[in-house]
Structure formats: structure tokens, C-alpha cells
Short mmCIF file of C-alpha atoms in Angstrom, two decimals:
data_model
loop_
_atom_site.label_atom_id
_atom_site.label_comp_id
_atom_site.label_asym_id
_atom_site.label_seq_id
_atom_site.Cartn_x
_atom_site.Cartn_y
_atom_site.Cartn_z
CA MET E 1 -70.97 -42.65 44.90
CA GLU E 2 -71.65 -45.23 42.19
CA GLU E 3 -72.21 -42.40 39.69
CA ILE E 4 -68.82 -40.90 40.58
CA MET E 5 -67.23 -44.31 40.08
CA ARG E 6 -68.82 -44.72 36.64
CA ASP E 7 -67.78 -41.21 35.57
CA HIS E 8 -64.25 -41.82 36.78
CA LYS E 9 -63.99 -45.12 34.93
CA ARG E 10 -65.28 -43.50 31.74
CA SER E 11 -62.61 -40.81 32.06
CA LYS E 12 -59.98 -43.57 32.02
CA LYS E 13 -61.30 -45.34 28.95
CA GLY E 14 -59.01 -45.39 25.94
CA LEU E 15 -55.90 -44.12 27.74
CA GLN E 16 -52.69 -44.92 25.91
CA PRO E 17 -49.88 -42.89 27.53
CA GLN E 18 -47.10 -41.76 25.28
CA GLY E 19 -43.59 -43.06 25.78
CA GLN E 20 -40.71 -40.65 26.15
CA CYS E 21 -36.99 -40.64 26.50
CA ARG E 22 -35.56 -40.41 29.98
CA ARG E 23 -34.63 -36.78 29.75
CA ARG E 24 -37.29 -35.13 27.60
CA GLY E 25 -40.72 -34.02 28.83
CA ILE E 26 -43.49 -34.08 26.21
CA GLU E 27 -45.86 -31.21 26.71
CA ASN E 28 -49.61 -31.47 26.16
CA PRO E 29 -51.48 -28.32 25.17
CA SER E 30 -53.86 -27.50 27.96
CA LYS E 31 -56.04 -24.83 29.46
CA GLY E 32 -54.58 -22.41 31.93
CA GLY E 33 -51.09 -22.28 30.47
CA GLY E 34 -49.74 -25.30 32.33
CA SER E 35 -48.55 -28.57 30.88
CA ALA E 36 -48.64 -32.27 31.67
CA GLU E 37 -45.58 -34.38 30.99
CA ASN E 38 -45.88 -37.99 29.76
CA GLY E 39 -49.53 -37.46 28.91
CA GLY E 40 -52.03 -39.69 27.19
CA ASP E 41 -53.85 -39.50 23.86
CA GLU E 42 -57.05 -37.71 22.93
CA GLY E 43 -59.13 -40.28 24.83
CA PHE E 44 -57.90 -38.99 28.18
CA ASP E 45 -57.04 -35.54 29.43
CA PRO E 46 -54.33 -35.82 32.12
CA ALA E 47 -54.88 -32.15 32.89
CA ALA E 48 -58.46 -32.75 34.07
CA PRO E 49 -58.75 -32.66 37.88
CA PRO E 50 -59.83 -35.83 39.72
CA PRO E 51 -63.62 -36.03 40.27
CA PHE E 52 -63.20 -35.99 44.05
CA ARG E 53 -61.37 -34.04 46.74
CA ILE E 54 -58.59 -35.08 49.09
CA SER E 55 -61.03 -34.57 51.97
CA ASP E 56 -63.20 -37.34 50.48
CA ILE E 57 -60.26 -39.73 50.65
CA ARG E 58 -59.35 -38.65 54.18
CA ALA E 59 -62.92 -39.23 55.37
CA ALA E 60 -62.83 -42.83 54.11
CA ILE E 61 -59.78 -43.79 56.21
CA PRO E 62 -60.63 -45.47 59.55
CA ALA E 63 -59.97 -43.14 62.48
CA HIS E 64 -57.54 -45.50 64.23
CA CYS E 65 -55.21 -45.49 61.20
CA TRP E 66 -54.14 -41.98 62.19
CA VAL E 67 -53.08 -43.04 65.70
CA LYS E 68 -49.31 -43.14 66.34
CA ASN E 69 -48.20 -45.60 69.00
CA PRO E 70 -44.62 -44.81 70.08
CA TRP E 71 -44.23 -48.15 71.85
CA TRP E 72 -45.33 -50.02 68.76
CA SER E 73 -43.02 -47.90 66.60
CA CYS E 74 -40.08 -48.51 68.93
CA SER E 75 -40.76 -52.25 68.87
CA TYR E 76 -40.01 -52.25 65.14
CA VAL E 77 -36.73 -50.46 65.80
CA VAL E 78 -35.75 -53.02 68.45
CA LYS E 79 -36.66 -55.93 66.17
CA ASP E 80 -34.68 -54.56 63.21
CA VAL E 81 -31.64 -53.64 65.30
CA VAL E 82 -31.57 -57.12 66.85
CA ILE E 83 -31.65 -58.65 63.36
CA VAL E 84 -28.87 -56.33 62.14
CA LEU E 85 -26.66 -57.17 65.14
CA GLY E 86 -27.43 -60.88 64.79
CA LEU E 87 -26.42 -60.88 61.13
CA LEU E 88 -23.28 -58.90 61.98
CA ALA E 89 -22.27 -61.37 64.68
CA ALA E 90 -22.95 -64.38 62.45
CA ALA E 91 -20.88 -62.97 59.59
CA ALA E 92 -17.95 -62.02 61.84
CA TYR E 93 -18.01 -65.43 63.50
CA LEU E 94 -18.35 -67.55 60.35
CA ASP E 95 -16.17 -65.40 58.06
CA ASN E 96 -17.00 -67.85 55.30
CA TRP E 97 -17.20 -66.95 51.61
CA ALA E 98 -20.21 -69.23 51.23
CA PHE E 99 -22.06 -67.06 53.77
CA TRP E 100 -20.86 -63.59 52.78
CA PRO E 101 -23.20 -63.13 49.75
CA VAL E 102 -26.18 -64.15 51.88
CA TYR E 103 -25.08 -61.74 54.59
CA TRP E 104 -24.54 -58.85 52.17
CA PHE E 105 -27.99 -59.07 50.68
CA ALA E 106 -29.75 -59.69 54.00
CA GLN E 107 -27.89 -56.94 55.85
CA GLY E 108 -28.30 -54.47 53.00
CA THR E 109 -32.02 -55.16 53.05
CA MET E 110 -32.10 -54.57 56.80
CA PHE E 111 -30.22 -51.28 56.38
CA TRP E 112 -33.02 -50.31 53.99
CA ALA E 113 -35.57 -51.32 56.66
CA LEU E 114 -33.79 -49.06 59.16
CA PHE E 115 -33.99 -46.23 56.66
CA VAL E 116 -37.76 -46.69 56.30
CA LEU E 117 -38.22 -46.47 60.08
CA GLY E 118 -36.12 -43.29 60.12
CA HIS E 119 -38.27 -42.10 57.22
CA ASP E 120 -41.30 -42.41 59.53
CA CYS E 121 -39.43 -40.30 62.08
CA GLY E 122 -38.85 -37.65 59.43
CA HIS E 123 -42.54 -37.49 58.62
CA GLY E 124 -43.57 -37.40 62.27
CA SER E 125 -45.52 -40.63 61.84
CA PHE E 126 -43.25 -42.47 64.29
CA SER E 127 -44.80 -40.68 67.27
CA ASP E 128 -46.39 -37.41 68.34
CA SER E 129 -43.17 -36.45 70.16
CA THR E 130 -40.83 -34.31 68.08
CA THR E 131 -37.99 -35.14 70.47
CA LEU E 132 -38.49 -38.90 70.13
CA ASN E 133 -38.79 -38.59 66.36
CA ASN E 134 -35.54 -36.62 66.12
CA VAL E 135 -33.59 -38.89 68.49
CA MET E 136 -34.72 -42.07 66.75
CA GLY E 137 -34.30 -40.50 63.34
CA HIS E 138 -30.69 -39.56 64.05
CA PHE E 139 -29.93 -42.97 65.54
CA LEU E 140 -31.41 -44.85 62.58
CA HIS E 141 -30.22 -42.65 59.73
CA SER E 142 -26.78 -41.81 61.07
CA SER E 143 -26.08 -45.53 61.43
CA ILE E 144 -26.49 -45.88 57.65
CA LEU E 145 -24.75 -42.61 56.76
CA VAL E 146 -27.80 -40.49 56.04
CA PRO E 147 -27.91 -36.92 57.48
CA PHE E 148 -31.33 -37.03 59.14
CA HIS E 149 -32.46 -33.39 59.12
CA GLY E 150 -30.84 -32.61 55.78
CA TRP E 151 -32.68 -35.55 54.22
CA ARG E 152 -35.90 -34.87 56.16
CA ILE E 153 -36.17 -31.30 54.91
CA SER E 154 -35.52 -32.13 51.25
CA HIS E 155 -37.88 -35.10 51.51
CA ARG E 156 -40.54 -32.75 52.82
CA THR E 157 -40.01 -30.69 49.65
CA HIS E 158 -40.48 -33.87 47.62
CA HIS E 159 -43.82 -34.64 49.27
CA GLN E 160 -45.06 -31.06 49.01
CA ASN E 161 -44.28 -31.00 45.28
CA HIS E 162 -44.75 -34.63 44.22
CA GLY E 163 -45.41 -34.95 40.51
CA HIS E 164 -44.30 -31.37 39.76
CA VAL E 165 -41.75 -31.51 36.94
CA GLU E 166 -39.94 -28.38 38.12
CA ASN E 167 -40.31 -28.37 41.90
CA ASP E 168 -40.14 -32.05 42.85
CA GLU E 169 -36.87 -33.06 44.48
CA SER E 170 -35.56 -36.23 42.82
CA TRP E 171 -35.90 -38.48 39.75
CA VAL E 172 -37.53 -35.62 37.86
CA PRO E 173 -37.46 -35.71 34.02
CA LEU E 174 -34.90 -33.17 32.81
CA PRO E 175 -35.64 -30.62 30.10
CA GLU E 176 -33.47 -31.25 27.05
CA LYS E 177 -31.65 -27.91 27.39
CA ILE E 178 -30.47 -28.87 30.91
CA TYR E 179 -29.59 -32.40 29.84
CA LYS E 180 -27.38 -31.10 27.04
CA LYS E 181 -25.44 -28.97 29.53
CA LEU E 182 -24.55 -31.97 31.70
CA GLY E 183 -21.02 -33.31 31.51
CA TYR E 184 -20.34 -36.72 30.03
CA SER E 185 -19.56 -38.28 33.41
CA THR E 186 -22.82 -36.97 34.91
CA LYS E 187 -24.86 -38.35 32.01
CA PHE E 188 -23.08 -41.67 32.17
CA LEU E 189 -23.40 -42.15 35.93
CA ARG E 190 -26.98 -40.87 36.07
CA TYR E 191 -28.50 -42.67 33.09
CA LYS E 192 -26.46 -45.82 32.39
CA VAL E 193 -27.53 -48.91 34.34
CA PRO E 194 -26.43 -49.98 36.93
CA PHE E 195 -24.86 -46.68 38.02
CA PRO E 196 -28.16 -44.89 38.86
CA LEU E 197 -28.77 -47.58 41.49
CA PHE E 198 -25.87 -46.13 43.47
CA ALA E 199 -26.61 -42.43 42.96
CA TYR E 200 -27.95 -41.70 46.44
CA PRO E 201 -24.66 -40.76 48.19
CA ILE E 202 -23.88 -38.37 45.32
CA TYR E 203 -27.39 -36.94 45.56
CA LEU E 204 -26.88 -36.23 49.27
CA TRP E 205 -23.75 -34.20 48.51
CA TYR E 206 -24.77 -32.51 45.23
CA ARG E 207 -28.54 -33.10 44.74
CA SER E 208 -29.95 -34.12 41.36
CA PRO E 209 -28.72 -32.90 37.96
CA GLY E 210 -30.08 -29.44 37.29
CA LYS E 211 -30.32 -28.60 41.02
CA SER E 212 -27.75 -27.14 43.40
CA GLY E 213 -27.06 -27.47 47.10
CA SER E 214 -25.96 -30.12 49.59
CA HIS E 215 -27.76 -31.98 52.37
CA PHE E 216 -24.69 -31.43 54.56
CA ASP E 217 -24.30 -27.68 54.11
CA PRO E 218 -26.38 -25.61 56.56
CA ASN E 219 -26.09 -22.62 54.21
CA SER E 220 -27.52 -24.55 51.26
CA THR E 221 -30.56 -23.12 49.48
CA LEU E 222 -32.32 -26.33 50.52
CA PHE E 223 -32.72 -24.94 54.04
CA LYS E 224 -34.24 -21.95 55.76
CA PRO E 225 -32.05 -19.97 58.20
CA SER E 226 -34.11 -21.39 61.08
CA GLU E 227 -33.16 -24.94 60.01
CA ARG E 228 -29.40 -24.47 59.91
CA LYS E 229 -28.71 -25.64 63.48
CA MET E 230 -30.65 -28.84 62.83
CA VAL E 231 -28.62 -29.48 59.67
CA ILE E 232 -25.38 -28.91 61.61
CA THR E 233 -26.53 -31.48 64.20
CA SER E 234 -27.27 -34.08 61.52
CA THR E 235 -24.04 -33.44 59.64
CA THR E 236 -22.12 -33.81 62.92
CA CYS E 237 -23.83 -37.16 63.61
CA TRP E 238 -22.96 -38.28 60.08
CA PHE E 239 -19.27 -37.52 60.62
CA VAL E 240 -19.33 -39.25 64.02
CA MET E 241 -20.56 -42.42 62.31
CA LEU E 242 -17.92 -42.06 59.62
CA GLY E 243 -15.29 -41.64 62.35
CA PHE E 244 -16.53 -44.79 64.07
CA LEU E 245 -16.14 -46.76 60.83
CA LEU E 246 -12.61 -45.40 60.35
CA CYS E 247 -11.68 -46.38 63.91
CA ALA E 248 -13.15 -49.85 63.36
CA SER E 249 -11.03 -50.14 60.23
CA PHE E 250 -7.94 -49.33 62.27
CA PHE E 251 -8.68 -52.03 64.87
CA VAL E 252 -10.11 -54.89 62.78
CA GLY E 253 -8.87 -53.97 59.31
CA PRO E 254 -10.50 -52.08 56.42
CA LEU E 255 -11.30 -55.26 54.47
CA LEU E 256 -13.43 -56.69 57.28
CA VAL E 257 -15.23 -53.36 57.76
CA PHE E 258 -15.89 -53.21 54.03
CA LYS E 259 -17.34 -56.74 54.09
CA LEU E 260 -19.38 -56.16 57.23
CA TYR E 261 -20.59 -52.63 56.46
CA GLY E 262 -19.46 -51.32 53.08
CA ILE E 263 -21.08 -53.88 50.80
CA PRO E 264 -24.39 -53.96 52.77
CA TYR E 265 -24.39 -50.16 52.53
CA LEU E 266 -24.19 -50.40 48.73
CA ILE E 267 -27.05 -52.93 48.73
CA PHE E 268 -29.10 -50.52 50.86
CA VAL E 269 -28.40 -47.67 48.43
CA ALA E 270 -29.51 -49.87 45.52
CA TRP E 271 -32.76 -50.68 47.37
CA LEU E 272 -33.40 -47.00 48.06
CA ASP E 273 -32.75 -45.82 44.51
CA ALA E 274 -34.70 -48.66 42.89
CA VAL E 275 -37.73 -48.33 45.15
CA THR E 276 -37.83 -44.54 44.85
CA TYR E 277 -37.71 -44.77 41.07
CA LEU E 278 -40.38 -47.48 40.89
CA HIS E 279 -42.79 -45.45 43.02
CA HIS E 280 -42.56 -42.38 40.80
CA HIS E 281 -42.16 -43.76 37.30
CA GLY E 282 -44.02 -46.15 35.03
CA HIS E 283 -42.52 -48.82 32.81
CA GLU E 284 -44.56 -49.83 29.77
CA LYS E 285 -46.96 -46.97 30.45
CA LYS E 286 -45.58 -43.64 31.54
CA LEU E 287 -46.80 -41.47 34.38
CA PRO E 288 -47.51 -37.77 33.83
CA TRP E 289 -45.59 -34.92 35.40
CA TYR E 290 -47.29 -31.54 35.86
CA ARG E 291 -46.39 -27.88 36.03
CA GLY E 292 -48.20 -24.58 36.35
CA GLU E 293 -51.91 -24.47 37.13
CA GLU E 294 -52.41 -28.12 36.22
CA TRP E 295 -50.44 -29.30 39.23
CA SER E 296 -52.14 -29.82 42.59
CA TYR E 297 -51.17 -31.73 45.72
CA LEU E 298 -53.90 -34.31 45.10
CA ARG E 299 -53.12 -34.79 41.42
CA GLY E 300 -49.40 -35.08 42.08
CA GLY E 301 -49.93 -37.60 44.87
CA LEU E 302 -52.15 -39.76 42.68
CA THR E 303 -49.39 -40.11 40.10
CA THR E 304 -47.28 -42.13 42.54
CA VAL E 305 -47.43 -45.91 42.24
CA ASP E 306 -48.07 -48.76 44.67
CA ARG E 307 -45.66 -51.69 44.23
CA ASP E 308 -45.87 -55.23 45.59
CA TYR E 309 -42.50 -56.49 46.80
CA GLY E 310 -43.78 -59.90 47.90
CA LEU E 311 -42.04 -61.30 50.95
CA PHE E 312 -40.11 -58.02 51.37
CA ASN E 313 -43.28 -55.98 52.02
CA LYS E 314 -43.20 -56.53 55.76
CA ILE E 315 -39.41 -56.50 55.99
CA HIS E 316 -39.30 -52.94 54.69
CA HIS E 317 -42.45 -51.90 56.51
CA ASP E 318 -45.00 -51.73 53.69
CA ILE E 319 -43.28 -48.86 51.90
CA GLY E 320 -44.77 -50.31 48.69
CA THR E 321 -48.19 -49.01 49.81
CA HIS E 322 -47.06 -45.68 48.50
CA VAL E 323 -50.01 -43.70 47.13
CA ILE E 324 -51.77 -43.32 50.46
CA HIS E 325 -48.41 -42.55 52.09
CA HIS E 326 -47.77 -39.70 49.67
CA LEU E 327 -51.20 -38.22 50.21
CA PHE E 328 -51.09 -38.63 54.00
CA PRO E 329 -47.48 -39.13 55.19
CA GLN E 330 -48.55 -38.77 58.82
CA ILE E 331 -50.10 -42.28 58.78
CA PRO E 332 -47.75 -44.77 60.55
CA HIS E 333 -46.36 -47.51 58.33
CA TYR E 334 -48.16 -50.23 60.31
CA HIS E 335 -51.55 -48.72 59.35
CA LEU E 336 -50.88 -48.12 55.64
CA VAL E 337 -52.22 -51.44 54.35
CA GLU E 338 -55.33 -51.22 56.50
CA ALA E 339 -55.93 -47.68 55.27
CA VAL E 340 -56.42 -49.11 51.77
CA SER E 341 -57.98 -52.40 52.88
CA PRO E 342 -60.42 -54.19 50.49
CA SER E 343 -62.99 -53.79 53.25
CA LEU E 344 -63.26 -50.21 52.00
CA SER E 345 -64.07 -51.35 48.48
CA LEU E 346 -67.31 -49.36 48.36
CA SER E 347 -65.57 -46.15 49.39
CA LEU E 348 -64.02 -43.52 47.19
CA LEU E 349 -60.63 -44.24 48.71
CA PHE E 350 -60.54 -47.83 47.48
CA LEU E 351 -61.70 -46.84 44.00
CA SER E 352 -59.22 -44.00 43.55
CA LEU E 353 -56.19 -45.89 44.83
CA LYS E 354 -57.02 -49.03 42.89
CA LEU E 355 -57.19 -47.03 39.65
CA TYR E 356 -54.38 -44.58 40.27
CA SER E 357 -51.93 -47.18 41.56
CA ARG E 358 -51.68 -48.37 37.97
CA ASP E 359 -49.58 -46.45 35.45
CA LEU E 360 -52.65 -44.74 34.04
CA TYR E 361 -52.49 -41.20 35.36
#
């Protein structure tokens, strides 16, 4: 094991990833006809496979980290819903402009927390019951205007193709020829800050630039024929929630609904877009994207990034512990941190995640 560690560290030595513009992939010549995007210099070959297998990582994770406790999962839902309702009641009662900004940020953050719990339902890590996962997923995601099955299926595609420059689902670097075909408004809204922070609702309706389909359309190429009824169910739930908001606007006024729900929804969308981007892109050092024979599930998963959100880590259910989640999405969120605990520092898991969670690969 120590020899593997030394070899792996030597393979990292001298890495200086190349920068690139947002839309252009830089190809590295490689064996096998594939290419790695955002690669490093001659001191590191991003096309070289990791010196270990995904089974080695799986074997290092404590057995109890795979156990899904539906009661424990539901307790997080109850806690978050109570907080959301408490904030809602406090804002409606106080109706004070000194409190509204605090409410907007806090409630938007809690909407994001609800999304993460629904995200567990989509992965099946909420419980072993498909029925419970689907019921809770629809309850959580419909409440924040996300079509559960439509999102779940495209998110599954994202996990199955993470790090693949052509087949991944979102925030993928665009080839220049596709970028040049985009309209001015699409370029402006997609690539000019702060507009990308609010791209998620547009993505749900139209997907990312260069891709076609809708998360609401059961006939979209996103879905198999066998999945169409599930998509119809989720789209129906989405419209029911929208109808509820419209009815609330009629009874209490659209301005109050916008303050109580609309602005927190925008904060939630900003959380979702920012976190998703941070987990799949570097900053000073760029992460590679793969295609062809160079891509593998393990290599793609190891190009995701862990992020520390400080006091928000527990509020949004440790979604920042992202590398292990991408490799093994069936692990419940409340076991993610333990799955990469420092107590495993002598294992291959700890070594690989500690190295790959940096923007080095």
C-alpha cells in the first residue's frame, strides 16, 4: 500500500494544469484516440489511469456507511420542514423590512437543504423503499418547483457520465463551433455573472446550451419510453405546486407571495448553480474533462471536487463531501463524512480522495 502511495504521489509531481477559456476545450494528444480537456503539462499525463480500482476504494469504506435508515432520513425531512415553516411564520408575522433580508437568505438556504434531501431520494440513498423515495422526492422537490423524476433521470445521466466532455449533463465545456452558434442572449445569460447563478429554471425547461430536450416533456430524448409515465407524474406535481402559489397570490397578494416564496426560491437556485459549478470545476487550477477511451467511471468521478462550506456543511447535509458521493451515490448523506474519515488515513480511500479533491486531476 505504501508503494502505491509513493507511486501515486510521484505521478502528481510537477503538475501545472493549463488554463482555458470557458467555452474552449484544449485537447491533449494521447494514446487510444481519446482526449483530455484542461490537461496538465509534460510532468503529468491526465490520460493515465489511476493506480487503483474502484473496488479498492469500496473495500475501504466501513460497512455501516452503506446502511440506509429511513427513520433517520425522515427525521432530517421533519427538521428541515419545521425550520422552513417557522421561518415562514416569523416573516409573515413580523413583515418588517429589517427582517426580510435575513429571512430571504435563511429560507433560500433551507430550500436548498430540501433539494439535497430530495436528491438523496433520487439516488435511492434515502431508503431501500422505492415507494418512500418517490413519495418523499415528489414532496420535497415539488415544493421548490423541481420536477422530481425529470430531474432524477437527467441527474442519473450526469453521474453515469461525470467528467465526460460530450456525455455529461450540465456545466460541460462547449466546443468552440457550438459556442459560436449560440445566440447573443444565450451567451450573455449563460456566461456573464451573475446570470449563470439563476440558470437552473431555464435548464429544466431547455437543458444546457448544445443539448436539446425538456425535463417536463415525457417525449423528450432525455427519457426512455418506460419512464414517460413517471415524468408525467412529476410534471403534474410541479404544476400543482405552481397552481397553489397562484391561488396564494390571489388570497394574500402577489407581493407577499413573492417575498415569502419567490425571493427564497431565487436564493435556492443560486445555491444550486454555484455549488454544482464548484464541485465540477477548478479555479486557479483547471480540472480535466475526458472523452473516448480515456474516460472511465472512476477517472470521471475523481475529477469532482470536495468543498468546505463551513457552518453550512451540516445545514445542506454535507453535499460538499462530493467525490465519494459521485463514486458511490447510494451512500446516505449522513454517512458521507465518516466514509472519508481521517481514521482511514492508512487506506487507499483516504489517500485518493485527499489528492483528487484538489484541482490536480
